[in-house]
Coordinates of C-alpha atoms in Angstrom, one line a residue:
G1 CA -19.9 19.8 33.5
R2 CA -19.0 22.5 36.0
V3 CA -21.1 21.0 39.1
R4 CA -20.3 17.7 40.6
L5 CA -22.8 16.0 43.0
S6 CA -21.8 13.6 45.9
A7 CA -24.0 11.6 48.1
Q8 CA -23.0 9.2 51.0
L9 CA -24.9 6.8 53.3
G10 CA -23.5 5.2 56.3
F11 CA -24.7 2.7 58.9
V12 CA -22.8 1.4 62.1
N13 CA -23.9 -1.0 64.7
H14 CA -21.7 -1.8 67.6
D15 CA -22.4 -4.1 70.5
E16 CA -20.4 -4.9 73.5
K17 CA -20.6 -7.1 76.6
T18 CA -18.2 -6.5 79.5
A19 CA -17.9 -8.2 82.9
S20 CA -15.3 -6.8 85.6
P21 CA -14.5 -8.1 89.1
G22 CA -14.1 -4.5 90.1
I23 CA -10.9 -2.7 91.4
A24 CA -9.8 -3.5 94.8
P25 CA -9.3 -0.4 97.0
G26 CA -5.6 1.3 96.9
V27 CA -4.8 4.8 97.4
R28 CA -8.4 5.7 96.3
D29 CA -11.7 3.8 97.1
G30 CA -12.2 0.7 95.1
V31 CA -14.7 0.0 92.3
P32 CA -17.4 -2.8 92.9
P33 CA -17.8 -5.7 90.4
N34 CA -19.9 -4.6 87.5
R35 CA -21.2 -6.1 84.2
S36 CA -22.9 -4.5 81.2
E37 CA -24.4 -5.0 77.6
S38 CA -24.3 -2.0 75.4
E39 CA -25.4 -1.1 71.8
L40 CA -24.6 1.8 69.6
E41 CA -26.3 2.7 66.3
R42 CA -25.4 5.4 64.2
F43 CA -27.0 6.4 60.7
S44 CA -25.5 9.2 58.5
A45 CA -26.1 10.8 55.2
A46 CA -24.5 13.6 53.3
L47 CA -25.0 15.6 50.0
S48 CA -22.7 17.9 48.5
A49 CA -22.0 19.9 45.3
T50 CA -18.7 21.1 44.2
A51 CA -18.9 23.9 41.6
Q52 CA -16.1 25.3 39.4
L53 CA -16.5 29.0 39.7
S54 CA -13.6 29.7 37.6
A55 CA -10.3 28.2 36.2
S56 CA -8.7 28.9 39.7
A57 CA -11.6 28.7 42.2
D58 CA -14.3 26.3 43.3
A59 CA -16.9 26.0 46.0
V60 CA -18.4 23.1 47.9
V61 CA -21.7 23.4 49.5
G62 CA -23.2 20.5 51.4
V63 CA -25.6 19.1 54.1
D64 CA -25.2 16.1 56.4
Y65 CA -27.4 14.4 58.9
E66 CA -26.5 12.0 61.7
D67 CA -28.8 10.1 64.0
E68 CA -27.4 8.0 66.7
S69 CA -28.9 6.0 69.6
G70 CA -26.8 4.4 72.4
S71 CA -28.3 2.1 75.2
L72 CA -26.6 0.1 78.2
D73 CA -28.1 -2.5 80.4
G74 CA -25.7 -3.1 83.4
T75 CA -25.2 -3.3 87.2
L76 CA -22.8 -2.5 90.0
E77 CA -22.7 -5.1 92.8
L78 CA -22.6 -2.8 95.8
A79 CA -22.9 -5.8 98.3
P80 CA -23.7 -9.6 98.0
G81 CA -27.4 -9.9 96.7
F82 CA -27.6 -6.0 96.1
A83 CA -26.9 -4.7 92.6
L84 CA -27.4 -1.0 91.4
P85 CA -28.5 -0.6 87.9
T86 CA -26.5 1.4 85.6
D87 CA -28.9 1.4 82.5
F88 CA -29.3 4.3 80.1
N89 CA -30.9 5.0 76.8
L90 CA -30.2 8.1 74.8
D91 CA -30.5 9.3 71.4
R92 CA -29.7 12.6 69.5
H93 CA -29.5 13.8 65.9
I94 CA -27.3 16.3 64.3
L95 CA -28.0 18.4 61.2
G96 CA -25.1 20.1 59.5
L97 CA -24.6 22.7 56.7
F98 CA -21.2 23.5 55.4
V99 CA -19.7 25.8 52.7
E100 CA -16.1 25.8 51.5
L101 CA -14.2 28.2 49.1
R102 CA -10.8 27.3 47.4
A103 CA -9.0 29.5 45.2
A104 CA -5.3 29.4 43.6
P105 CA -5.1 32.9 42.2
T106 CA -1.5 32.3 41.1
D107 CA 0.6 29.2 40.7
A108 CA 2.4 30.0 43.9
L109 CA -0.6 30.9 46.1
A110 CA -3.5 28.7 47.4
L111 CA -6.3 29.9 49.8
S112 CA -9.2 28.1 51.4
A113 CA -12.0 29.3 53.8
S114 CA -14.9 27.3 55.3
V115 CA -17.8 27.7 57.6
R116 CA -19.9 25.0 59.3
H117 CA -23.0 25.1 61.4
D118 CA -24.2 22.2 63.4
D119 CA -27.4 21.8 65.0
P120 CA -27.7 19.0 67.5
S121 CA -31.0 18.1 69.1
S122 CA -29.3 17.5 72.6
N123 CA -27.5 21.0 72.8
D124 CA -27.4 24.5 71.4
S125 CA -26.3 24.9 67.7
E126 CA -22.8 25.9 66.9
T127 CA -21.0 27.7 64.0
T128 CA -17.3 27.0 63.3
G129 CA -14.9 28.3 60.8
R130 CA -11.6 27.5 59.0
L131 CA -9.1 29.7 57.2
G132 CA -6.0 28.5 55.4
A133 CA -3.1 29.6 53.0
Q134 CA 0.0 28.4 51.5
V135 CA 2.7 30.1 49.3
Q136 CA 5.2 28.2 47.2
V137 CA 8.5 30.3 46.8
G138 CA 10.9 28.1 44.9
A139 CA 11.4 25.0 46.8
T140 CA 10.0 26.4 49.9
R141 CA 6.4 26.1 50.9
L142 CA 5.0 28.3 53.6
F143 CA 1.5 27.3 55.1
A144 CA -0.7 28.7 57.9
S145 CA -4.3 27.8 59.2
W146 CA -6.7 28.8 61.7
S147 CA -9.7 26.7 62.7
E148 CA -12.4 26.2 65.3
G149 CA -13.7 22.9 66.7
F150 CA -16.8 21.5 68.3
K151 CA -17.3 18.1 69.9
L152 CA -20.4 16.4 71.6
P153 CA -19.8 14.3 74.7
S154 CA -20.3 10.6 74.3
F155 CA -23.3 8.7 75.5
F156 CA -21.1 6.8 77.8
A157 CA -19.7 9.9 79.4
L158 CA -23.2 11.4 79.8
G159 CA -25.3 8.3 80.9
H160 CA -23.1 5.7 82.9
A161 CA -24.2 5.5 86.5
L162 CA -20.6 5.3 87.9
V163 CA -18.5 7.7 85.6
G164 CA -21.1 9.5 83.7
N165 CA -22.0 13.2 83.9
P166 CA -25.4 14.3 82.5
D167 CA -24.3 18.0 82.8
L168 CA -21.3 17.6 80.5
K169 CA -21.0 20.4 77.9
P170 CA -19.6 19.9 74.5
E171 CA -16.0 20.7 73.9
K172 CA -15.0 23.7 71.9
S173 CA -11.6 24.6 70.5
T174 CA -9.7 27.4 68.6
S175 CA -6.4 26.5 66.9
W176 CA -3.7 27.7 64.5
E177 CA -0.8 26.3 62.9
A178 CA 2.0 27.8 60.8
G179 CA 5.3 26.4 59.2
L180 CA 7.3 25.8 56.3
S181 CA 8.4 22.9 54.0
Q182 CA 11.8 22.9 52.3
S183 CA 13.0 20.6 49.6
A184 CA 16.6 20.2 48.3
L185 CA 19.0 18.1 46.1
D186 CA 16.2 17.0 43.7
D187 CA 13.9 16.1 46.4
R188 CA 16.4 13.9 48.2
V189 CA 16.0 16.0 51.2
N190 CA 12.6 17.2 52.7
L191 CA 12.1 19.3 55.8
T192 CA 8.9 20.4 57.3
A193 CA 8.7 22.3 60.7
A194 CA 5.6 23.8 62.2
L195 CA 4.4 25.6 65.3
F196 CA 0.9 25.0 66.8
R197 CA -1.4 26.1 69.6
A198 CA -4.7 25.3 70.4
E199 CA -7.2 26.5 73.1
Y200 CA -9.9 24.2 74.5
E201 CA -13.1 25.3 76.3
D202 CA -15.0 22.7 78.3
L203 CA -12.5 20.0 77.4
I204 CA -13.9 16.6 78.6
D205 CA -11.6 14.6 81.0
F206 CA -11.9 11.9 83.7
D207 CA -11.2 13.0 87.1
F208 CA -10.0 10.3 89.3
D209 CA -10.5 12.1 92.6
L210 CA -14.4 12.4 91.8
F211 CA -14.3 9.2 89.7
T212 CA -16.5 10.9 86.9
N213 CA -16.3 12.7 83.7
V214 CA -15.8 16.5 84.0
N215 CA -15.3 19.6 81.9
R216 CA -12.1 21.5 82.2
S217 CA -13.0 25.1 81.7
Q218 CA -9.9 26.0 79.7
V219 CA -7.1 24.0 78.4
D220 CA -4.1 25.4 76.3
T221 CA -1.7 23.4 74.1
Q222 CA 1.2 24.5 72.3
G223 CA 4.3 23.1 70.7
F224 CA 5.9 22.2 67.5
E225 CA 6.6 19.4 65.1
V226 CA 9.5 18.6 62.8
A227 CA 9.7 16.0 60.0
L228 CA 12.8 15.1 58.1
G229 CA 12.9 13.0 54.9
L230 CA 16.1 11.8 53.3
R231 CA 17.0 9.5 50.4
P232 CA 20.7 9.0 50.4
L233 CA 20.4 6.2 48.1
D234 CA 18.0 5.1 45.4
V235 CA 17.2 2.0 47.5
L236 CA 17.2 3.7 50.9
R237 CA 14.5 6.1 52.4
L238 CA 14.9 7.6 55.9
D239 CA 12.1 9.5 57.6
A240 CA 12.5 11.2 61.0
H241 CA 9.8 13.0 63.1
L242 CA 9.8 14.9 66.4
T243 CA 6.9 16.4 68.4
Y244 CA 6.8 18.6 71.5
V245 CA 3.5 19.5 73.3
D246 CA 3.1 21.6 76.5
I247 CA -0.3 21.4 78.0
D248 CA -1.7 23.9 80.7
V249 CA -4.9 23.3 82.4
K250 CA -6.0 26.7 83.6
D251 CA -8.7 25.9 86.1
S252 CA -6.7 23.7 88.4
A253 CA -3.6 21.9 89.3
T254 CA -4.7 18.9 87.3
T255 CA -2.4 17.3 84.8
L256 CA -4.0 15.5 81.8
R257 CA -3.4 11.9 81.9
Q258 CA -1.3 9.8 79.4
R259 CA 0.1 12.9 77.4
P260 CA 3.8 12.7 77.0
D261 CA 5.6 16.1 76.3
W262 CA 8.0 14.4 73.8
R263 CA 7.7 11.8 71.0
G264 CA 9.6 11.0 68.1
G265 CA 11.1 8.5 65.9
I266 CA 12.9 7.3 62.7
S267 CA 11.5 4.9 60.1
A268 CA 13.9 3.3 57.4
V269 CA 12.9 1.5 54.1
W270 CA 15.5 -0.5 52.3
D271 CA 14.6 -1.8 49.0
L272 CA 16.5 -5.2 49.1
A273 CA 15.4 -5.9 45.5
P274 CA 12.7 -4.6 43.2
T275 CA 10.1 -6.7 44.8
V276 CA 11.6 -6.8 48.4
A277 CA 11.4 -4.1 51.0
L278 CA 12.8 -4.2 54.6
T279 CA 11.3 -1.7 57.1
A280 CA 12.6 -0.8 60.6
D281 CA 10.8 1.7 63.0
W282 CA 12.3 3.2 66.2
L283 CA 9.7 5.2 68.3
Y284 CA 10.6 7.1 71.5
V285 CA 7.8 8.2 73.8
D286 CA 8.6 10.6 76.9
D287 CA 7.6 10.1 80.5
S288 CA 3.8 10.7 81.1
F289 CA 1.5 11.4 84.0
D290 CA -1.3 8.8 84.9
S291 CA -3.7 8.0 87.6
S292 CA -5.4 4.9 89.0
V293 CA -7.3 3.7 92.1
P294 CA -4.5 1.5 93.3
T295 CA -1.7 3.9 92.9
G296 CA -2.9 7.2 92.8
N297 CA -1.1 9.8 90.8
A298 CA 2.0 8.2 89.2
T299 CA 4.4 8.8 86.3
L300 CA 4.8 6.3 83.5
D301 CA 8.3 5.8 82.4
G302 CA 9.3 6.7 78.7
Y303 CA 10.3 3.9 76.4
N304 CA 11.8 3.1 73.2
R305 CA 10.2 0.5 70.7
V306 CA 11.7 -1.0 67.7
D307 CA 9.5 -2.8 64.8
L308 CA 10.8 -4.7 61.9
S309 CA 8.9 -6.1 58.8
I310 CA 9.8 -7.4 55.3
S311 CA 7.5 -7.7 52.3
W312 CA 7.7 -9.5 49.0
K313 CA 5.7 -8.6 46.0
P314 CA 6.3 -11.6 43.4
T315 CA 3.5 -10.3 41.2
E316 CA 1.4 -7.2 40.8
T317 CA -1.5 -9.0 42.7
L318 CA 0.3 -10.8 45.4
R319 CA 2.1 -9.5 48.4
L320 CA 3.6 -11.5 51.3
W321 CA 4.8 -10.0 54.5
A322 CA 6.3 -10.7 57.9
A323 CA 6.8 -8.5 61.0
V324 CA 8.0 -8.6 64.6
D325 CA 6.4 -5.8 66.8
N326 CA 8.8 -4.7 69.7
L327 CA 11.7 -6.5 68.6
F328 CA 13.8 -6.0 71.7
D329 CA 10.7 -6.8 74.1
E330 CA 10.7 -3.5 75.7
D331 CA 8.8 -3.5 79.1
Y332 CA 6.5 -0.5 79.2
E333 CA 3.0 0.7 80.0
E334 CA 0.9 3.3 78.1
A335 CA -1.7 3.2 81.2
I336 CA -1.1 1.9 84.6
G337 CA -1.6 -1.7 85.1
F338 CA -1.8 -2.4 81.4
P339 CA 1.7 -3.7 80.3
A340 CA 2.5 -3.8 76.7
L341 CA 2.8 -6.8 74.7
G342 CA 6.2 -8.2 74.6
S343 CA 7.7 -9.3 71.1
R344 CA 5.0 -10.3 68.8
W345 CA 5.5 -12.0 65.4
R346 CA 3.0 -11.6 62.5
A347 CA 2.7 -12.6 58.8
G348 CA 0.2 -12.3 56.2
I349 CA -0.6 -12.5 52.4
R350 CA -2.5 -10.0 50.4
W351 CA -4.1 -10.8 47.0
S352 CA -5.9 -8.3 44.9
L353 CA -7.9 -9.1 41.7

């Protein structure tokens, strides 16, 4: 009764066909017409055991395995009647071992520590760890964590003849976060604030000048996030959030694409009746840097977006809803040349047995 076993199996198959007329030359050289058919298969399995070490501590020990294969059959039409193949066929498997310890020596203190070892067939093995702690002092919760990360490049980033780079290294990261959470007025007010920093080694990024995927040797990010929850009335809930991120690419003057410094918003939920709720969301996204073949480097304007929805739950098993996305038809782009949809209406029914 003190040990719990858990097993998981997973399988994913994804097929995709694309055809592009190419990109006309602009500030940079153009891209020829191209087409491709790709397939990705991934099988995963995991087995773990959770053991109750004492009344205040437990441990998790496990192993997982992932086998994935990716293939692409495609061409680049460099000239009429002349096509360059872009085929690739790649596979790899990853064996992972992990251990996690969790303890709550007192009602006010919680600690956690974990270590993971990944052994991919395509790269050297990597060991990463994580530490976390939180302390509850009255209505105040203090928390802090430190962690390491490891991420393999995708098959597309490695193998595609136009943008792939077979010499890509895996991404590695070290990050920490610290903050506090404060509640007041019988939980009608909740405030959470945190500082964070992450240091990436060999971060994978697309270089438009070289028109290929590359590793950025060192990228540092740091910032803060604040979340405020209010319940001024029993039928009204307000939630606000604000995030600031400063990104510094150490090895060049490069700026990472599509990463705004500021992002924030407010969400309001009003219970019009016990079974009817109206939700309004406002989102603000700051200016961001982007780049493309026709325009070269450019700045995407920031934007405000408002979404509105209403739901009705006449019974425990039936829910009806209607929503409008981008209520005020805000004109913006999250990537150069890809304008956002205008106002869009949706409706649905959900029935559960």
